[in-house]
PDB file of C-alpha atoms in Angstrom:
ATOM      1  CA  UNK A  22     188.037 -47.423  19.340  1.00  0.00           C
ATOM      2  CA  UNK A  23     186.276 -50.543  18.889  1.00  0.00           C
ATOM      3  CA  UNK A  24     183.988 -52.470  21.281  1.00  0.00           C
ATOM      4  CA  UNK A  25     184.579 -54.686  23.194  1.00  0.00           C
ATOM      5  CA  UNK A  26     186.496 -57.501  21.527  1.00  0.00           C
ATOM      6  CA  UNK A  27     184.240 -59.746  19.025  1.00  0.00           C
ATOM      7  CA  UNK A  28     182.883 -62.290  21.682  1.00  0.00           C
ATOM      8  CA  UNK A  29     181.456 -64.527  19.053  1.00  0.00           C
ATOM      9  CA  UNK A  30     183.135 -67.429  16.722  1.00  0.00           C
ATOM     10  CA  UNK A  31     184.714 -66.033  13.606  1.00  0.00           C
ATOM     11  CA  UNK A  32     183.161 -68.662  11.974  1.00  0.00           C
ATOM     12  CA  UNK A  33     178.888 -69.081  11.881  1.00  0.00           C
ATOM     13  CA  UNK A  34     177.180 -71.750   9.609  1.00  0.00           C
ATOM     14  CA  UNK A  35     174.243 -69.899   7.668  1.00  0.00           C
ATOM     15  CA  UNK A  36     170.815 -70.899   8.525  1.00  0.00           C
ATOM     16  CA  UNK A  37     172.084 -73.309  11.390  1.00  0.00           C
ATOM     17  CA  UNK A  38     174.032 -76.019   8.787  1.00  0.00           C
ATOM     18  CA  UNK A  39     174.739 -74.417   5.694  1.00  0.00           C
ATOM     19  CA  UNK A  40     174.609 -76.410   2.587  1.00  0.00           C
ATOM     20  CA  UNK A  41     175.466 -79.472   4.895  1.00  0.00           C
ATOM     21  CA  UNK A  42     171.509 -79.528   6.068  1.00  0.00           C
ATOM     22  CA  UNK A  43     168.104 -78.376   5.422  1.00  0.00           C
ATOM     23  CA  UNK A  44     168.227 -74.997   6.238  1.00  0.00           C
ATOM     24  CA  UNK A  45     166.795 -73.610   9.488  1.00  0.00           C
ATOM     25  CA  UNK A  46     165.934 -76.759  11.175  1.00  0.00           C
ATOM     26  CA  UNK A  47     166.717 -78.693  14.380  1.00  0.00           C
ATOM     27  CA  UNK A  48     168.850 -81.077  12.311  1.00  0.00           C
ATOM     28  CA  UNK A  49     171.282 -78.413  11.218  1.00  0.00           C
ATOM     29  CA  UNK A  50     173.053 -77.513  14.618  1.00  0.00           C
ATOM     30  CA  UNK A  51     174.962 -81.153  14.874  1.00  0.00           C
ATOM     31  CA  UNK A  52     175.945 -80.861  11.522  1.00  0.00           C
ATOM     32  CA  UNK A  53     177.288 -77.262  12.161  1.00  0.00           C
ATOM     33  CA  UNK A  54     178.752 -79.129  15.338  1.00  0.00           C
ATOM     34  CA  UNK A  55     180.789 -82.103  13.382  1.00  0.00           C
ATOM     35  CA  UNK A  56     182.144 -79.620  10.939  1.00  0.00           C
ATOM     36  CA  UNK A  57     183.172 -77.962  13.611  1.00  0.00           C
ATOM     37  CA  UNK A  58     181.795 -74.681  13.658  1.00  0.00           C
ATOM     38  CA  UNK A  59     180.775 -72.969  17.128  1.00  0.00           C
ATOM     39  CA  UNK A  60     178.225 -70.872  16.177  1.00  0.00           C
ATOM     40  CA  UNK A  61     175.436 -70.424  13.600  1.00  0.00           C
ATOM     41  CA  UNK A  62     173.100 -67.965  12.386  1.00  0.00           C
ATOM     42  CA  UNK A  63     169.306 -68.516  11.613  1.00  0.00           C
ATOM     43  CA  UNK A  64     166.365 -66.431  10.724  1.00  0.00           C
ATOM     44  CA  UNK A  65     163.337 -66.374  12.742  1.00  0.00           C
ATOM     45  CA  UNK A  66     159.485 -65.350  11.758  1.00  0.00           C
ATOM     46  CA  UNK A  67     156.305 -65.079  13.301  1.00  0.00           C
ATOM     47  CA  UNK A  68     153.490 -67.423  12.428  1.00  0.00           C
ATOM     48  CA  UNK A  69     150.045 -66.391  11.995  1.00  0.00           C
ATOM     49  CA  UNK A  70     149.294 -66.103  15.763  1.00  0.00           C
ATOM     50  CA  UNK A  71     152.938 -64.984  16.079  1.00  0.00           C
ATOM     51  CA  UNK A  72     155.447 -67.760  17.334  1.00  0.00           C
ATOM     52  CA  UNK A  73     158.683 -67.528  16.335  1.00  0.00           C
ATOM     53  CA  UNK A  74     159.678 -69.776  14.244  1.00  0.00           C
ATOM     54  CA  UNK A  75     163.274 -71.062  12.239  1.00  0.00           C
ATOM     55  CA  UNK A  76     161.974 -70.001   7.962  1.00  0.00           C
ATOM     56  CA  UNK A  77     163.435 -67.719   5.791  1.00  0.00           C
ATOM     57  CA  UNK A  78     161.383 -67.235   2.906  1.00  0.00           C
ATOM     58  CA  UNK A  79     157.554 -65.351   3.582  1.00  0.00           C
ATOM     59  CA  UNK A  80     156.157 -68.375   1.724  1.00  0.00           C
ATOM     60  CA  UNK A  81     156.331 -72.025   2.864  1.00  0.00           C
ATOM     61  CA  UNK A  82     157.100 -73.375  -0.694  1.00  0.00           C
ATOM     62  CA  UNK A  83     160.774 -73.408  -1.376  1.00  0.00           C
ATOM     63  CA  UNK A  84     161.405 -75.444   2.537  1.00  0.00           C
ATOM     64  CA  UNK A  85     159.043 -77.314   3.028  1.00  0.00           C
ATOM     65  CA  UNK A  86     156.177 -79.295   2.010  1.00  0.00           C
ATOM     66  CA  UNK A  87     153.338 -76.518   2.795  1.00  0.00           C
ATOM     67  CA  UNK A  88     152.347 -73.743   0.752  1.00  0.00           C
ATOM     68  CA  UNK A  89     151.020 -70.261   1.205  1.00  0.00           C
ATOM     69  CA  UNK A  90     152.483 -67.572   3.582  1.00  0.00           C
ATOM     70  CA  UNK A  91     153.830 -67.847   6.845  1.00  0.00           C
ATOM     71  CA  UNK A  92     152.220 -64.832   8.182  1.00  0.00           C
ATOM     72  CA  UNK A  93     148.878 -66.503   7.508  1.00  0.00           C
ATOM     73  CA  UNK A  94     149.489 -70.003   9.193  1.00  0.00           C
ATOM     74  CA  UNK A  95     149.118 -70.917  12.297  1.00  0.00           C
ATOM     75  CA  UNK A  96     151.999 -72.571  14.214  1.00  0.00           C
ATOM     76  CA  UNK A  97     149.672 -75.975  14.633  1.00  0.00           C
ATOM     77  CA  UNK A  98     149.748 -75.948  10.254  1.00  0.00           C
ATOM     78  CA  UNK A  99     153.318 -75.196  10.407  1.00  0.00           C
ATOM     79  CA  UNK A 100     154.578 -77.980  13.230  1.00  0.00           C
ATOM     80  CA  UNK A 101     152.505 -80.623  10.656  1.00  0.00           C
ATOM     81  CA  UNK A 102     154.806 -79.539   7.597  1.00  0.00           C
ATOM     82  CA  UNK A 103     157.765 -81.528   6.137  1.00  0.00           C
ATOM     83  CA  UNK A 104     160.873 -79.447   6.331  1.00  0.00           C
ATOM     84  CA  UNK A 105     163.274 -81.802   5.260  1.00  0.00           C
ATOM     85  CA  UNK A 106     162.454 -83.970   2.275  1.00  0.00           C
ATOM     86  CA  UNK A 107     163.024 -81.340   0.058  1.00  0.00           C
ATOM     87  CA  UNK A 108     167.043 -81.455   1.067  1.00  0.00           C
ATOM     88  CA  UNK A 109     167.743 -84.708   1.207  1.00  0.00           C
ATOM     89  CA  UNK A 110     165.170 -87.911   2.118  1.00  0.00           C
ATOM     90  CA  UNK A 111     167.270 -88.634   5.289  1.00  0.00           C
ATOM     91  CA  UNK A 112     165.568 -85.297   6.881  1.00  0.00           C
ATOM     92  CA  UNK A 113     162.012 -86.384   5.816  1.00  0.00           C
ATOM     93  CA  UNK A 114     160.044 -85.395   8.588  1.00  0.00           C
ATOM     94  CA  UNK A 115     162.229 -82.550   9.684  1.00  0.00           C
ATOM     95  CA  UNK A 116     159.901 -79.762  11.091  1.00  0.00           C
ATOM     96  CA  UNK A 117     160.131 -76.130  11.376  1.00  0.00           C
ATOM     97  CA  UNK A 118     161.642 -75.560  14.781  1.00  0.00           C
ATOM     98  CA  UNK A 119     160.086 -72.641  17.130  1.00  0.00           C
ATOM     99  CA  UNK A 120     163.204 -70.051  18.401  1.00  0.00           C
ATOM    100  CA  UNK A 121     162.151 -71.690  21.971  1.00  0.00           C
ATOM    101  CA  UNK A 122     163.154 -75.205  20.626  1.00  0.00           C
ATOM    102  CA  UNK A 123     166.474 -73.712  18.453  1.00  0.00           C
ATOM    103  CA  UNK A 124     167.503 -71.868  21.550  1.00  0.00           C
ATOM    104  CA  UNK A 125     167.635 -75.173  23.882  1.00  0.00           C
ATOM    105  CA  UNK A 126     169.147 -76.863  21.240  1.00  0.00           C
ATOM    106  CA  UNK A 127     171.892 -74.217  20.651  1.00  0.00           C
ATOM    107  CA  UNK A 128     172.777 -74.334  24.264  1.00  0.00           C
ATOM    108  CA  UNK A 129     172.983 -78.038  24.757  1.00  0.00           C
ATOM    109  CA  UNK A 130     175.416 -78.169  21.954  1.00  0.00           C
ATOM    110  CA  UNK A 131     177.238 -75.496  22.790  1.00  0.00           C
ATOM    111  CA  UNK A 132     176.275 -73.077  19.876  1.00  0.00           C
ATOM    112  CA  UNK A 133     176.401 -69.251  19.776  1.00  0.00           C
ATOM    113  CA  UNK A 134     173.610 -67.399  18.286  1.00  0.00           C
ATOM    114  CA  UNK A 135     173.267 -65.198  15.512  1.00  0.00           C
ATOM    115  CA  UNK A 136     169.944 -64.926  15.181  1.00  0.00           C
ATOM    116  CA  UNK A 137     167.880 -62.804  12.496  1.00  0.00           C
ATOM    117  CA  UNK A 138     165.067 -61.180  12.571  1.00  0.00           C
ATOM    118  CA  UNK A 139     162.834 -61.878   9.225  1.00  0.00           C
ATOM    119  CA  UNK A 140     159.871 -60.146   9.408  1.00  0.00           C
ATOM    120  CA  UNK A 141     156.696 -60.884   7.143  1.00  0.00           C
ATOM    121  CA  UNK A 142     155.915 -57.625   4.882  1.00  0.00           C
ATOM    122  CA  UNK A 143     154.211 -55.638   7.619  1.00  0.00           C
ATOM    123  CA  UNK A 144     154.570 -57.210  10.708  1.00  0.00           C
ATOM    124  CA  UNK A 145     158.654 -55.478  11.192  1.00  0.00           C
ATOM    125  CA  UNK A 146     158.198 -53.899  14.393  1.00  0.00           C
ATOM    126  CA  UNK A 147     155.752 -56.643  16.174  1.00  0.00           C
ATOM    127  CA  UNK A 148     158.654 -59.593  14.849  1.00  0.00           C
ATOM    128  CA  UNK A 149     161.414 -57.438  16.455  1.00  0.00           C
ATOM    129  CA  UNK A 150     159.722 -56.892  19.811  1.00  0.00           C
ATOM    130  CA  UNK A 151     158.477 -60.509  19.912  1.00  0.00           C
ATOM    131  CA  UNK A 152     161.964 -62.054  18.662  1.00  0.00           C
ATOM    132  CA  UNK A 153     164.025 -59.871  20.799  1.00  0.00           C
ATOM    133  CA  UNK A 154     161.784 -60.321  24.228  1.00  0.00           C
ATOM    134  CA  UNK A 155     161.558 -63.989  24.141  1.00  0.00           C
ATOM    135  CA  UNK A 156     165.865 -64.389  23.200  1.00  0.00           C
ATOM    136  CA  UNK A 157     166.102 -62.134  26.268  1.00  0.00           C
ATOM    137  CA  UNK A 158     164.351 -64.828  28.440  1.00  0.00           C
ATOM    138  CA  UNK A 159     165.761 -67.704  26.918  1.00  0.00           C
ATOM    139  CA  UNK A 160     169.157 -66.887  27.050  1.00  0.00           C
ATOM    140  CA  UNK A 161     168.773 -64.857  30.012  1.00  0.00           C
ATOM    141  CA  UNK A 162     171.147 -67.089  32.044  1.00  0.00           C
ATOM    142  CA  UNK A 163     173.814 -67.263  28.947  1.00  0.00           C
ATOM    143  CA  UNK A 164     177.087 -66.101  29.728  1.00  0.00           C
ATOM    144  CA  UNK A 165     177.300 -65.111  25.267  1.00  0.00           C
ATOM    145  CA  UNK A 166     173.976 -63.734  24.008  1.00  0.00           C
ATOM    146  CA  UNK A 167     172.607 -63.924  21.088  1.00  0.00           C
ATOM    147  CA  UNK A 168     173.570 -61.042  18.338  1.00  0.00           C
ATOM    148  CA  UNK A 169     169.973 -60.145  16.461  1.00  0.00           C
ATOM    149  CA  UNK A 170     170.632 -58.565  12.672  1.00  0.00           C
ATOM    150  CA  UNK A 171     168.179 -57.435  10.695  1.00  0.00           C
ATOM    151  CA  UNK A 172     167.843 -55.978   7.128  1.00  0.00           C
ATOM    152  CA  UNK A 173     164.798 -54.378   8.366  1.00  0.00           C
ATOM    153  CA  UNK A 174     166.039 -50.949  11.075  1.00  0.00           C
ATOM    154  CA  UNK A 175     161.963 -50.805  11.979  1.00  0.00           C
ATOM    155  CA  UNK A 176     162.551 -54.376  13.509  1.00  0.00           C
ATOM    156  CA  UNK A 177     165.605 -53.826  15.268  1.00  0.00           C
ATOM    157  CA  UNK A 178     164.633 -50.460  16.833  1.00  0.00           C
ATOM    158  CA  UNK A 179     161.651 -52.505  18.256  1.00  0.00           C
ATOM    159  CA  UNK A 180     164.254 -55.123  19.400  1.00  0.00           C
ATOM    160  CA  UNK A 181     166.359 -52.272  20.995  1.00  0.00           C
ATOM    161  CA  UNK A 182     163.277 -51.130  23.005  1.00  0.00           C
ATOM    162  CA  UNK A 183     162.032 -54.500  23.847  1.00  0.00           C
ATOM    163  CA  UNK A 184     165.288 -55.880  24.830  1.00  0.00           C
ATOM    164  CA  UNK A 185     167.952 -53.007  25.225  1.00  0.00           C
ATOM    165  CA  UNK A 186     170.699 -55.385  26.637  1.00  0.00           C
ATOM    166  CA  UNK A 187     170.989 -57.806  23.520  1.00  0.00           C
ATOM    167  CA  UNK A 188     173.325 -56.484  21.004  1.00  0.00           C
ATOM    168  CA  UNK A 189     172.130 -55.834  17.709  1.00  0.00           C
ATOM    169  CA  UNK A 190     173.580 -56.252  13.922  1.00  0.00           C
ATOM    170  CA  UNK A 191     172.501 -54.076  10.770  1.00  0.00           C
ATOM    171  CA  UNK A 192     172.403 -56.368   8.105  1.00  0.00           C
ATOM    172  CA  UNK A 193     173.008 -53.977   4.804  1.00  0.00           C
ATOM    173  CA  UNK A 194     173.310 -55.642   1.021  1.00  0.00           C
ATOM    174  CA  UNK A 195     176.131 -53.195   0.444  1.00  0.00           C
ATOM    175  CA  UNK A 196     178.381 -50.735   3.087  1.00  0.00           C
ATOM    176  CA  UNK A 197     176.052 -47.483   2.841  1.00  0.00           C
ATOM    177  CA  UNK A 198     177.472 -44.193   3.315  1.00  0.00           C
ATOM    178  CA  UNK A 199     175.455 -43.440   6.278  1.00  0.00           C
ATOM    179  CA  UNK A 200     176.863 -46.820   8.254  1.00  0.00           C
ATOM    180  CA  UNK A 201     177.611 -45.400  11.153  1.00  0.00           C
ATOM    181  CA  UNK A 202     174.877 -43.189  11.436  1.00  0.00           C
ATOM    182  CA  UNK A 203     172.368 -46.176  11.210  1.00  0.00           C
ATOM    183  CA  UNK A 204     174.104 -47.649  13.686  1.00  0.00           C
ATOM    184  CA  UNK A 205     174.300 -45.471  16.029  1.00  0.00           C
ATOM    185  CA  UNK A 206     170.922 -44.726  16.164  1.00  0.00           C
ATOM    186  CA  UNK A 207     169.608 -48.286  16.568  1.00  0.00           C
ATOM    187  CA  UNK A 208     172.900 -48.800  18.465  1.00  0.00           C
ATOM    188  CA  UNK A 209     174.420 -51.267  16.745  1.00  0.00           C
ATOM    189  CA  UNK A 210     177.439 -52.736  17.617  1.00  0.00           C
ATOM    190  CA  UNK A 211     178.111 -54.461  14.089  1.00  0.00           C
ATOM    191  CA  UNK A 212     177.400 -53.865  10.445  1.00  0.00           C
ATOM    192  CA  UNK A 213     176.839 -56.980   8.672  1.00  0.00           C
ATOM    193  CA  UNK A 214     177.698 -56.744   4.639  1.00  0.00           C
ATOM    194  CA  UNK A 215     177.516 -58.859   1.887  1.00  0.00           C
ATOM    195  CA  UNK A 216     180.724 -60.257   0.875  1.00  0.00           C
ATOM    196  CA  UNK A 217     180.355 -59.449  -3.135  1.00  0.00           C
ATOM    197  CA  UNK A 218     182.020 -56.339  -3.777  1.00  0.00           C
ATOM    198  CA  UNK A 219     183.397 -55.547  -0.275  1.00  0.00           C
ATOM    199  CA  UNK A 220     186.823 -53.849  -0.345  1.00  0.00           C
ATOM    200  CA  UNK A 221     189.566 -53.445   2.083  1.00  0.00           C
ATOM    201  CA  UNK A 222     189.065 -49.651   2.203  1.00  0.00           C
ATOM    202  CA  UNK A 223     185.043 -50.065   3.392  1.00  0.00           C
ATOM    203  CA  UNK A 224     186.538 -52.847   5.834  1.00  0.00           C
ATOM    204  CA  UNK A 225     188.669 -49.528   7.255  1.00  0.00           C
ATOM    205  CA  UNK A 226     186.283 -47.483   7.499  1.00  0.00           C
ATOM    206  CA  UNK A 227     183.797 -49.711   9.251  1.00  0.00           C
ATOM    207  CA  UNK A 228     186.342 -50.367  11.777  1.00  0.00           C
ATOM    208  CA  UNK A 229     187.603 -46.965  12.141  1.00  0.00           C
ATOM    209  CA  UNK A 230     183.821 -45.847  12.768  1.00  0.00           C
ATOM    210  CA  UNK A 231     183.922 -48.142  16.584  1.00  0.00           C
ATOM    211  CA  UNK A 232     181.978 -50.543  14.430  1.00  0.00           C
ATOM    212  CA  UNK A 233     182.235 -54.715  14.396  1.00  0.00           C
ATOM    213  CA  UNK A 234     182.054 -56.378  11.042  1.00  0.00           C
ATOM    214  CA  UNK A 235     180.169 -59.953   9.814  1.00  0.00           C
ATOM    215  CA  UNK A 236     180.744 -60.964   5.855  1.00  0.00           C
ATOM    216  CA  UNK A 237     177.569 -63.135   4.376  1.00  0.00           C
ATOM    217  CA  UNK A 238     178.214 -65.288   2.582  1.00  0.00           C
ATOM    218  CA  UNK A 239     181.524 -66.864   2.311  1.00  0.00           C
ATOM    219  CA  UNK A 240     181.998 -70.555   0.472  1.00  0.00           C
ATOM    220  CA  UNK A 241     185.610 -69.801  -0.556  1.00  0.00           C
ATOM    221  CA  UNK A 242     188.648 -70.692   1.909  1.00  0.00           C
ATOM    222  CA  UNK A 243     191.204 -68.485  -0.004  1.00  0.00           C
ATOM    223  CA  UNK A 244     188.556 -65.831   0.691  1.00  0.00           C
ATOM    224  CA  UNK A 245     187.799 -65.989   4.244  1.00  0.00           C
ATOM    225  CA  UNK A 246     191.182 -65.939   5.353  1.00  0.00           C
ATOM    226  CA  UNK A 247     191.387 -62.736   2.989  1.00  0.00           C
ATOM    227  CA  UNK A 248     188.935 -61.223   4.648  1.00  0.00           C
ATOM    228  CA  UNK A 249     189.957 -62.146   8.313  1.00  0.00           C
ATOM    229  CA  UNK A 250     193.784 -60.744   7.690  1.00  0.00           C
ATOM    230  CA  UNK A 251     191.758 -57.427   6.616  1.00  0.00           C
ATOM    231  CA  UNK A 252     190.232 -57.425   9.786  1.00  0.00           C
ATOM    232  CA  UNK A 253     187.043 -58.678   9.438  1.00  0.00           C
ATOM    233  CA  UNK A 254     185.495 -60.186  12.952  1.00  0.00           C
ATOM    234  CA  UNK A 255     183.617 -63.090  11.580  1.00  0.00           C
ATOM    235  CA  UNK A 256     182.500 -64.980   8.300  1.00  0.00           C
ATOM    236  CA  UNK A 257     178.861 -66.235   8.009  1.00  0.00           C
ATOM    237  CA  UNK A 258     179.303 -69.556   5.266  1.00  0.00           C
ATOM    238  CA  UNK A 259     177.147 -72.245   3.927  1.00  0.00           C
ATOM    239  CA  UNK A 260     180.306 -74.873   4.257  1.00  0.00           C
ATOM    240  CA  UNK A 261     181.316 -74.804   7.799  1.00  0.00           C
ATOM    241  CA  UNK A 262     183.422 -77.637   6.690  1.00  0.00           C
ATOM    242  CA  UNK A 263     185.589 -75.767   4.630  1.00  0.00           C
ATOM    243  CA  UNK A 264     185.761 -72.640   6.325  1.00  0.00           C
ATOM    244  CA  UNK A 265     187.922 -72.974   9.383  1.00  0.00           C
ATOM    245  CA  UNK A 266     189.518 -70.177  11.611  1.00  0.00           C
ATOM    246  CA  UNK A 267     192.652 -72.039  14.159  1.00  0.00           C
TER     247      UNK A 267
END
């Protein structure tokens, strides 16, 4: 049997706006909100003294105006960085958000959380426990919490311990043939695959293991709905205005 039933949107926008916005910032969420998606998924890192903050890449080039690694700046360098220019000038001055600042955001708006935890090379476990302890207080009065995922199972056993109650995602390139072994040992409720290659027969089996399942990432229409009529709980996209579930 499955868990409970699939308590988030079927839809998230990747990396809080998808192609719509720069990616993991503040000005995302009302952008996921207009196309209107009612959830969205961003990836959180630790800064040098280890705030969580909204970046995906280790290194500060690709999103922003900075350079060198995130895992060697401080959060005072990172707050003075342009996040937005790079996307679009209408976002210059965008900043890297902290989770703290996503999470109140989130909630005003009405967003559900899938939040993922990107460790720096090396700092896995201490990202998981610091991620996963600070969601637990700041959606600790949320009647939907946050779902962590991780690539890394080092940061989301430390989330487990740190924070048994949140529910966890593996996030997995392709459907291993250990799934549900992973799973159960960092007790995971979902697996979360990426949608090249993916077959009806792995959606099966994922299902038939008690397991959910999230497909990253989906730009197609005609494919989303494909993979939603095979049973697949949600679809992470970058164009939350395309992708719509009734």
């Amino acid at each position: 049997m499955l868990p409970a039933a699939w308590p988030w949107p079927r839809v998230l926008a990747h990396r809080c706006g998808g192609a719509l916005a720069p990616e993991n910032t503040l000005a995302g969420l009302p952008v996921a909100v207009a196309a209107g998606c009612r959830g969205v998924e961003f990836d959180v890192m630790l800064s040098a003294d280890g705030v969580p903050v909204l970046i995906h890449d280790e290194t500060l080039e690709r999103t922003s105006n900075g350079r060198g690694a995130v895992a060697d700046t401080p959060y005072a360098a990172l707050r003075g960085l342009d996040a937005g220019s790079w996307f679009a000038a209408r976002f210059a001055g965008e900043r890297i958000p902290t989770l703290a600042e996503a999470a109140e955001r989130c909630t005003a708006l009405g967003l559900a959380v899938n939040l993922e935890i990107k460790p720096s090379s090396g700092r896995e476990a201490q990202t998981g426990e610091v991620a996963a302890g600070l969601a637990s207080r700041l959606w600790s009065a949320a009647v939907l919490p946050p779902l962590l995922s991780s690539f890394s199972e080092t940061a989301l056993d430390a989330a487990r311990r740190r924070a048994p109650e949140l529910p966890r995602g593996l996030l997995v390139e392709g459907v291993p043939a250990d799934f549900a072994a992973r799973c159960a040992r960092l007790g995971a409720v979902a697996l979360h695959v990426a949608d090249a290659g993916l077959q009806r027969a792995q959606v099966d089996a994922v299902r038939a293991a008690g397991l959910h399942l999230a497909v990253y990432t989906v730009n197609e229409p005609p494919r989303a709905a494909e993979l939603l009529a095979w049973g697949v709980d949600c679809v992470i996209t970058d164009r939350p205005d395309l992708i719509r579930v009734s």
